[in-house]
PDB file of C-alpha atoms in Angstrom:
ATOM      1  CA  MET V 793      30.602  12.930 -13.317  1.00 44.00           C
ATOM      2  CA  ASN V 794      30.147  13.940  -9.717  1.00 43.00           C
ATOM      3  CA  PRO V 795      33.505  13.152  -7.961  1.00 36.00           C
ATOM      4  CA  ILE V 796      31.758  11.502  -5.014  1.00 33.00           C
ATOM      5  CA  LYS V 797      29.817   9.210  -7.332  1.00 41.00           C
ATOM      6  CA  LYS V 798      33.028   8.409  -9.207  1.00 39.00           C
ATOM      7  CA  LEU V 799      34.787   7.424  -5.985  1.00 31.00           C
ATOM      8  CA  ARG V 800      31.850   5.265  -4.968  1.00 38.00           C
ATOM      9  CA  GLY V 801      32.000   3.494  -8.289  1.00 41.00           C
ATOM     10  CA  LEU V 802      35.722   2.823  -7.931  1.00 34.00           C
ATOM     11  CA  PHE V 803      35.405   1.381  -4.457  1.00 34.00           C
ATOM     12  CA  ALA V 804      32.082  -0.437  -4.841  1.00 42.00           C
ATOM     13  CA  SER V 805      33.720  -3.620  -6.121  1.00 40.00           C
ATOM     14  CA  LYS V 806      36.025  -3.677  -3.086  1.00 42.00           C
ATOM     15  CA  THR V 807      33.284  -3.676  -0.476  1.00 48.00           C
ATOM     16  CA  HIS V 808      32.783  -6.749   1.688  1.00 56.00           C
ATOM     17  CA  ILE V 809      29.117  -5.942   2.240  1.00 67.00           C
ATOM     18  CA  LEU V 810      27.685  -8.001  -0.631  1.00 76.00           C
ATOM     19  CA  PRO V 811      29.462 -11.237   0.412  1.00 81.00           C
ATOM     20  CA  ILE V 812      28.076 -10.741   3.926  1.00 84.00           C
ATOM     21  CA  TYR V 813      24.537 -10.407   2.541  1.00 88.00           C
ATOM     22  CA  THR V 814      25.162 -13.513   0.466  1.00 90.00           C
ATOM     23  CA  GLN V 815      26.280 -15.489   3.511  1.00 91.00           C
ATOM     24  CA  GLN V 816      23.336 -14.238   5.554  1.00 93.00           C
ATOM     25  CA  VAL V 817      20.979 -15.516   2.890  1.00 95.00           C
ATOM     26  CA  ALA V 818      22.861 -18.819   2.668  1.00 95.00           C
ATOM     27  CA  TYR V 819      22.086 -19.368   6.350  1.00 97.00           C
ATOM     28  CA  ILE V 820      18.451 -18.467   5.671  1.00 97.00           C
ATOM     29  CA  LYS V 821      18.276 -20.994   2.857  1.00 97.00           C
ATOM     30  CA  GLN V 822      19.763 -23.735   5.046  1.00 98.00           C
ATOM     31  CA  ALA V 823      17.461 -22.890   7.943  1.00 98.00           C
ATOM     32  CA  SER V 824      14.335 -22.745   5.781  1.00 98.00           C
ATOM     33  CA  SER V 825      15.222 -26.084   4.203  1.00 98.00           C
ATOM     34  CA  ALA V 826      15.582 -27.610   7.673  1.00 98.00           C
ATOM     35  CA  LEU V 827      12.190 -26.149   8.619  1.00 98.00           C
ATOM     36  CA  VAL V 828      10.594 -27.807   5.592  1.00 98.00           C
ATOM     37  CA  ARG V 829      12.161 -31.102   6.641  1.00 98.00           C
ATOM     38  CA  MET V 830      10.718 -30.601  10.122  1.00 98.00           C
ATOM     39  CA  THR V 831       7.242 -30.468   8.597  1.00 98.00           C
ATOM     40  CA  GLY V 832       7.949 -33.706   6.744  1.00 97.00           C
ATOM     41  CA  THR V 833       8.161 -35.811   9.911  1.00 96.00           C
ATOM     42  CA  THR V 834       6.394 -36.334  13.233  1.00 95.00           C
ATOM     43  CA  ASP V 835       9.442 -37.792  14.966  1.00 96.00           C
ATOM     44  CA  PRO V 836      10.306 -35.570  17.975  1.00 95.00           C
ATOM     45  CA  ALA V 837      13.922 -36.749  17.863  1.00 96.00           C
ATOM     46  CA  GLU V 838      14.198 -35.598  14.256  1.00 97.00           C
ATOM     47  CA  TRP V 839      12.494 -32.312  15.146  1.00 97.00           C
ATOM     48  CA  LYS V 840      15.091 -31.725  17.855  1.00 97.00           C
ATOM     49  CA  LYS V 841      17.956 -32.461  15.467  1.00 98.00           C
ATOM     50  CA  LEU V 842      16.618 -30.136  12.781  1.00 98.00           C
ATOM     51  CA  GLU V 843      15.798 -27.397  15.282  1.00 98.00           C
ATOM     52  CA  LYS V 844      19.441 -27.447  16.383  1.00 98.00           C
ATOM     53  CA  GLU V 845      20.477 -27.001  12.744  1.00 98.00           C
ATOM     54  CA  VAL V 846      18.186 -23.991  12.416  1.00 98.00           C
ATOM     55  CA  LYS V 847      19.470 -22.541  15.686  1.00 98.00           C
ATOM     56  CA  LEU V 848      23.064 -22.889  14.502  1.00 98.00           C
ATOM     57  CA  CYS V 849      22.186 -20.977  11.337  1.00 97.00           C
ATOM     58  CA  GLU V 850      20.580 -18.254  13.449  1.00 97.00           C
ATOM     59  CA  THR V 851      23.669 -18.011  15.667  1.00 96.00           C
ATOM     60  CA  GLN V 852      25.959 -17.819  12.645  1.00 95.00           C
ATOM     61  CA  GLY V 853      23.677 -15.190  11.148  1.00 95.00           C
ATOM     62  CA  ASP V 854      24.087 -13.059  14.273  1.00 94.00           C
ATOM     63  CA  ALA V 855      27.860 -13.366  13.906  1.00 91.00           C
ATOM     64  CA  MET V 856      27.595 -12.208  10.288  1.00 88.00           C
ATOM     65  CA  LEU V 857      25.568  -9.187  11.405  1.00 88.00           C
ATOM     66  CA  THR V 858      28.348  -8.266  13.851  1.00 87.00           C
ATOM     67  CA  GLU V 859      30.898  -8.561  11.047  1.00 83.00           C
ATOM     68  CA  PHE V 860      28.654  -6.439   8.857  1.00 83.00           C
ATOM     69  CA  TYR V 861      28.726  -3.598  11.386  1.00 82.00           C
ATOM     70  CA  GLU V 862      32.500  -3.831  11.651  1.00 79.00           C
ATOM     71  CA  GLN V 863      32.793  -3.441   7.877  1.00 77.00           C
ATOM     72  CA  LEU V 864      30.267  -0.631   7.839  1.00 75.00           C
ATOM     73  CA  TYR V 865      32.096   1.331  10.531  1.00 73.00           C
ATOM     74  CA  GLU V 866      35.312   1.176   8.490  1.00 70.00           C
ATOM     75  CA  GLY V 867      33.820   3.871   6.284  1.00 60.00           C
ATOM     76  CA  ILE V 868      33.985   1.911   3.043  1.00 57.00           C
ATOM     77  CA  PHE V 869      32.636   3.450  -0.133  1.00 55.00           C
ATOM     78  CA  THR V 870      29.511   1.806  -1.506  1.00 62.00           C
ATOM     79  CA  PRO V 871      26.961   2.879  -4.107  1.00 67.00           C
ATOM     80  CA  ILE V 872      24.240   2.438  -1.460  1.00 76.00           C
ATOM     81  CA  ASP V 873      23.825   4.658   1.579  1.00 82.00           C
ATOM     82  CA  ARG V 874      25.021   3.036   4.791  1.00 81.00           C
ATOM     83  CA  ILE V 875      21.646   3.552   6.465  1.00 87.00           C
ATOM     84  CA  ASP V 876      20.053   1.504   3.697  1.00 89.00           C
ATOM     85  CA  LEU V 877      22.742  -1.168   3.964  1.00 88.00           C
ATOM     86  CA  GLN V 878      22.119  -1.415   7.694  1.00 89.00           C
ATOM     87  CA  ALA V 879      18.327  -1.621   7.311  1.00 92.00           C
ATOM     88  CA  ILE V 880      18.551  -4.405   4.723  1.00 93.00           C
ATOM     89  CA  ALA V 881      20.948  -6.413   6.899  1.00 92.00           C
ATOM     90  CA  MET V 882      18.686  -6.033   9.929  1.00 94.00           C
ATOM     91  CA  TYR V 883      15.578  -7.138   8.023  1.00 96.00           C
ATOM     92  CA  ILE V 884      17.437 -10.144   6.610  1.00 96.00           C
ATOM     93  CA  ASP V 885      18.509 -11.072  10.131  1.00 96.00           C
ATOM     94  CA  GLU V 886      14.924 -10.656  11.367  1.00 97.00           C
ATOM     95  CA  PHE V 887      13.754 -13.131   8.726  1.00 98.00           C
ATOM     96  CA  LEU V 888      16.319 -15.647   9.972  1.00 98.00           C
ATOM     97  CA  ASP V 889      15.240 -15.048  13.578  1.00 98.00           C
ATOM     98  CA  ASN V 890      11.644 -15.781  12.591  1.00 98.00           C
ATOM     99  CA  ILE V 891      12.627 -19.034  10.897  1.00 98.00           C
ATOM    100  CA  ASN V 892      14.347 -20.003  14.133  1.00 98.00           C
ATOM    101  CA  ASP V 893      11.193 -19.132  16.095  1.00 98.00           C
ATOM    102  CA  SER V 894       9.106 -21.224  13.678  1.00 98.00           C
ATOM    103  CA  ALA V 895      11.341 -24.240  14.228  1.00 98.00           C
ATOM    104  CA  LYS V 896      11.183 -23.720  17.994  1.00 98.00           C
ATOM    105  CA  SER V 897       7.376 -23.581  17.863  1.00 98.00           C
ATOM    106  CA  VAL V 898       7.206 -27.116  16.433  1.00 97.00           C
ATOM    107  CA  LEU V 899       9.565 -28.416  19.099  1.00 94.00           C
ATOM    108  CA  LEU V 900       7.737 -26.505  21.821  1.00 96.00           C
ATOM    109  CA  TYR V 901       4.207 -27.645  21.033  1.00 97.00           C
ATOM    110  CA  ILE V 902       4.945 -31.215  19.827  1.00 96.00           C
ATOM    111  CA  PRO V 903       1.762 -31.456  17.707  1.00 96.00           C
ATOM    112  CA  GLU V 904       0.155 -34.848  17.109  1.00 95.00           C
ATOM    113  CA  ARG V 905       0.372 -34.380  13.369  1.00 95.00           C
ATOM    114  CA  ILE V 906       1.708 -31.972  10.755  1.00 96.00           C
ATOM    115  CA  ASP V 907      -1.090 -30.947   8.428  1.00 96.00           C
ATOM    116  CA  THR V 908      -0.366 -30.416   4.745  1.00 96.00           C
ATOM    117  CA  GLN V 909      -1.192 -26.728   5.126  1.00 96.00           C
ATOM    118  CA  LEU V 910       1.715 -26.313   7.570  1.00 97.00           C
ATOM    119  CA  VAL V 911       3.996 -28.032   5.083  1.00 98.00           C
ATOM    120  CA  GLU V 912       2.792 -25.571   2.458  1.00 98.00           C
ATOM    121  CA  LEU V 913       3.534 -22.584   4.697  1.00 98.00           C
ATOM    122  CA  ALA V 914       7.050 -23.887   5.346  1.00 98.00           C
ATOM    123  CA  GLN V 915       7.560 -24.273   1.604  1.00 98.00           C
ATOM    124  CA  TYR V 916       6.510 -20.657   1.050  1.00 98.00           C
ATOM    125  CA  ILE V 917       9.191 -19.624   3.551  1.00 98.00           C
ATOM    126  CA  GLU V 918      11.812 -21.620   1.646  1.00 98.00           C
ATOM    127  CA  SER V 919      10.673 -20.115  -1.658  1.00 98.00           C
ATOM    128  CA  GLU V 920      11.031 -16.632  -0.168  1.00 98.00           C
ATOM    129  CA  ALA V 921      14.569 -17.583   0.842  1.00 97.00           C
ATOM    130  CA  ASP V 922      15.300 -18.497  -2.793  1.00 97.00           C
ATOM    131  CA  ALA V 923      13.919 -15.165  -3.999  1.00 97.00           C
ATOM    132  CA  LEU V 924      15.935 -13.294  -1.383  1.00 96.00           C
ATOM    133  CA  LYS V 925      19.084 -15.032  -2.582  1.00 94.00           C
ATOM    134  CA  ASP V 926      18.418 -13.792  -6.127  1.00 94.00           C
ATOM    135  CA  LEU V 927      17.680 -10.319  -4.764  1.00 95.00           C
ATOM    136  CA  VAL V 928      20.837  -9.689  -2.738  1.00 93.00           C
ATOM    137  CA  VAL V 929      23.215 -10.635  -5.559  1.00 90.00           C
ATOM    138  CA  SER V 930      21.737  -7.772  -7.585  1.00 91.00           C
ATOM    139  CA  LEU V 931      22.450  -5.135  -4.933  1.00 89.00           C
ATOM    140  CA  ASP V 932      25.995  -4.594  -6.256  1.00 84.00           C
ATOM    141  CA  ASN V 933      24.562  -2.352  -8.986  1.00 85.00           C
ATOM    142  CA  VAL V 934      21.062  -1.121  -8.211  1.00 86.00           C
ATOM    143  CA  LYS V 935      20.505   0.802 -11.439  1.00 86.00           C
ATOM    144  CA  ALA V 936      21.793  -1.895 -13.761  1.00 88.00           C
ATOM    145  CA  ASN V 937      19.884  -4.613 -11.899  1.00 91.00           C
ATOM    146  CA  PHE V 938      16.703  -2.632 -11.371  1.00 92.00           C
ATOM    147  CA  SER V 939      14.533  -5.055 -13.336  1.00 94.00           C
ATOM    148  CA  ASN V 940      15.720  -8.140 -11.463  1.00 94.00           C
ATOM    149  CA  LEU V 941      15.463  -6.413  -8.091  1.00 95.00           C
ATOM    150  CA  THR V 942      11.888  -5.420  -8.890  1.00 95.00           C
ATOM    151  CA  LEU V 943      11.136  -8.938 -10.099  1.00 96.00           C
ATOM    152  CA  GLN V 944      12.395 -10.535  -6.886  1.00 96.00           C
ATOM    153  CA  CYS V 945      10.511  -8.003  -4.752  1.00 97.00           C
ATOM    154  CA  ASP V 946       7.345  -8.878  -6.671  1.00 97.00           C
ATOM    155  CA  ARG V 947       8.093 -12.569  -6.245  1.00 97.00           C
ATOM    156  CA  ILE V 948       8.438 -12.266  -2.469  1.00 98.00           C
ATOM    157  CA  THR V 949       5.243 -10.200  -2.265  1.00 97.00           C
ATOM    158  CA  GLU V 950       3.325 -12.821  -4.248  1.00 98.00           C
ATOM    159  CA  LEU V 951       4.636 -15.597  -1.996  1.00 98.00           C
ATOM    160  CA  GLU V 952       3.678 -13.661   1.129  1.00 98.00           C
ATOM    161  CA  HIS V 953       0.159 -13.080  -0.200  1.00 98.00           C
ATOM    162  CA  ALA V 954      -0.185 -16.761  -1.068  1.00 98.00           C
ATOM    163  CA  ALA V 955       1.001 -17.661   2.430  1.00 98.00           C
ATOM    164  CA  ASP V 956      -1.616 -15.315   3.914  1.00 97.00           C
ATOM    165  CA  ASP V 957      -4.329 -17.107   1.942  1.00 97.00           C
ATOM    166  CA  ALA V 958      -3.015 -20.526   2.987  1.00 97.00           C
ATOM    167  CA  TYR V 959      -2.867 -19.442   6.629  1.00 98.00           C
ATOM    168  CA  GLU V 960      -6.425 -18.104   6.665  1.00 97.00           C
ATOM    169  CA  GLU V 961      -7.720 -21.229   4.951  1.00 96.00           C
ATOM    170  CA  TYR V 962      -5.892 -23.435   7.452  1.00 97.00           C
ATOM    171  CA  ILE V 963      -7.182 -21.553  10.488  1.00 97.00           C
ATOM    172  CA  GLY V 964     -10.735 -22.023   9.229  1.00 97.00           C
ATOM    173  CA  TYR V 965     -10.065 -25.686   8.549  1.00 96.00           C
ATOM    174  CA  VAL V 966      -8.482 -26.476  11.900  1.00 96.00           C
ATOM    175  CA  PHE V 967     -11.134 -24.622  13.928  1.00 96.00           C
ATOM    176  CA  HIS V 968     -13.834 -26.523  12.071  1.00 96.00           C
ATOM    177  CA  ASN V 969     -12.246 -29.964  12.250  1.00 95.00           C
ATOM    178  CA  GLU V 970     -10.042 -30.162  15.362  1.00 95.00           C
ATOM    179  CA  LYS V 971     -12.098 -31.214  18.403  1.00 95.00           C
ATOM    180  CA  ASN V 972      -9.226 -31.326  20.907  1.00 97.00           C
ATOM    181  CA  PRO V 973      -8.854 -27.736  22.204  1.00 96.00           C
ATOM    182  CA  ILE V 974      -5.231 -28.248  23.253  1.00 96.00           C
ATOM    183  CA  GLU V 975      -4.226 -29.565  19.836  1.00 96.00           C
ATOM    184  CA  LEU V 976      -6.252 -26.793  18.229  1.00 97.00           C
ATOM    185  CA  MET V 977      -4.201 -24.119  19.982  1.00 97.00           C
ATOM    186  CA  LYS V 978      -0.983 -25.900  19.040  1.00 97.00           C
ATOM    187  CA  TYR V 979      -1.836 -25.839  15.318  1.00 98.00           C
ATOM    188  CA  LYS V 980      -3.075 -22.256  15.517  1.00 97.00           C
ATOM    189  CA  ASN V 981       0.093 -20.997  17.226  1.00 98.00           C
ATOM    190  CA  ILE V 982       2.457 -22.880  14.902  1.00 98.00           C
ATOM    191  CA  ALA V 983       0.596 -21.579  11.844  1.00 98.00           C
ATOM    192  CA  GLU V 984       0.712 -18.014  13.191  1.00 98.00           C
ATOM    193  CA  MET V 985       4.478 -18.257  13.667  1.00 98.00           C
ATOM    194  CA  PHE V 986       4.966 -19.609  10.147  1.00 98.00           C
ATOM    195  CA  GLU V 987       2.792 -16.847   8.686  1.00 98.00           C
ATOM    196  CA  SER V 988       4.698 -14.192  10.638  1.00 98.00           C
ATOM    197  CA  THR V 989       7.906 -15.543   9.136  1.00 98.00           C
ATOM    198  CA  THR V 990       6.607 -14.997   5.604  1.00 98.00           C
ATOM    199  CA  ASP V 991       5.776 -11.420   6.652  1.00 97.00           C
ATOM    200  CA  ALA V 992       9.390 -10.938   7.813  1.00 97.00           C
ATOM    201  CA  ALA V 993      10.699 -11.797   4.343  1.00 97.00           C
ATOM    202  CA  LYS V 994       8.374  -9.224   2.820  1.00 97.00           C
ATOM    203  CA  LYS V 995       9.884  -6.538   5.058  1.00 97.00           C
ATOM    204  CA  VAL V 996      13.162  -7.000   3.160  1.00 96.00           C
ATOM    205  CA  SER V 997      11.534  -6.668  -0.242  1.00 96.00           C
ATOM    206  CA  ASP V 998       9.365  -3.739   0.859  1.00 96.00           C
ATOM    207  CA  TYR V 999      12.445  -1.836   2.009  1.00 96.00           C
ATOM    208  CA  VAL V1000      14.360  -2.604  -1.174  1.00 95.00           C
ATOM    209  CA  ARG V1001      11.375  -1.502  -3.239  1.00 94.00           C
ATOM    210  CA  LYS V1002      11.290   1.870  -1.434  1.00 92.00           C
ATOM    211  CA  MET V1003      15.047   2.207  -1.838  1.00 90.00           C
ATOM    212  CA  LEU V1004      14.790   1.633  -5.581  1.00 90.00           C
ATOM    213  CA  LEU V1005      12.625   4.714  -5.919  1.00 87.00           C
ATOM    214  CA  ARG V1006      15.483   6.835  -4.567  1.00 83.00           C
ATOM    215  CA  TYR V1007      18.459   5.146  -6.242  1.00 74.00           C
ATOM    216  CA  THR V1008      17.014   5.075  -9.750  1.00 66.00           C
ATOM    217  CA  GLU V1009      15.979   8.721  -9.981  1.00 62.00           C
TER     218      GLU V1009
END
């Protein structure tokens, strides 16, 4: 066995990177759940409360990213290249940032109602968070967990495509049915932010998918 690969294998179990990914995704799950709850009410006071919960998750996620860099700079041995580790962490953090922006959009625009299509988009975001949770726990051994990593990447891609369809259908619906131009722009902008958030989750899976091609050769 290549001595470098052997050393990586010995030290892989000692890395603190995987727990950091896991905690990042835990914040994403909490934030996405709060976003879903935001779409389940039209009470501005409740929106404000839930938006604060999402913002706290985003702030804690930023702190985890700082800790991640500290661990990475220590020169720990991992079976994954540090550039790849960094890219995955940044894309995960971007997903969390987008969830925060989605929550802020509801609080910013104060729409008169929350249409079922917006609830559906929020649920797609939460489902992507679930898939991402299953994905990161398999990063400890890319080759051994290749099948599950591929499965979760496929799952996120399918959710993102479904969200795209739901978004396009909703935009057509709201432009056809909403007569108040101010409310129309509110629904359009909120839906765009939600759809962009589903795209952010796919960036994680797209990167992991590309990485798998290199690490399983």
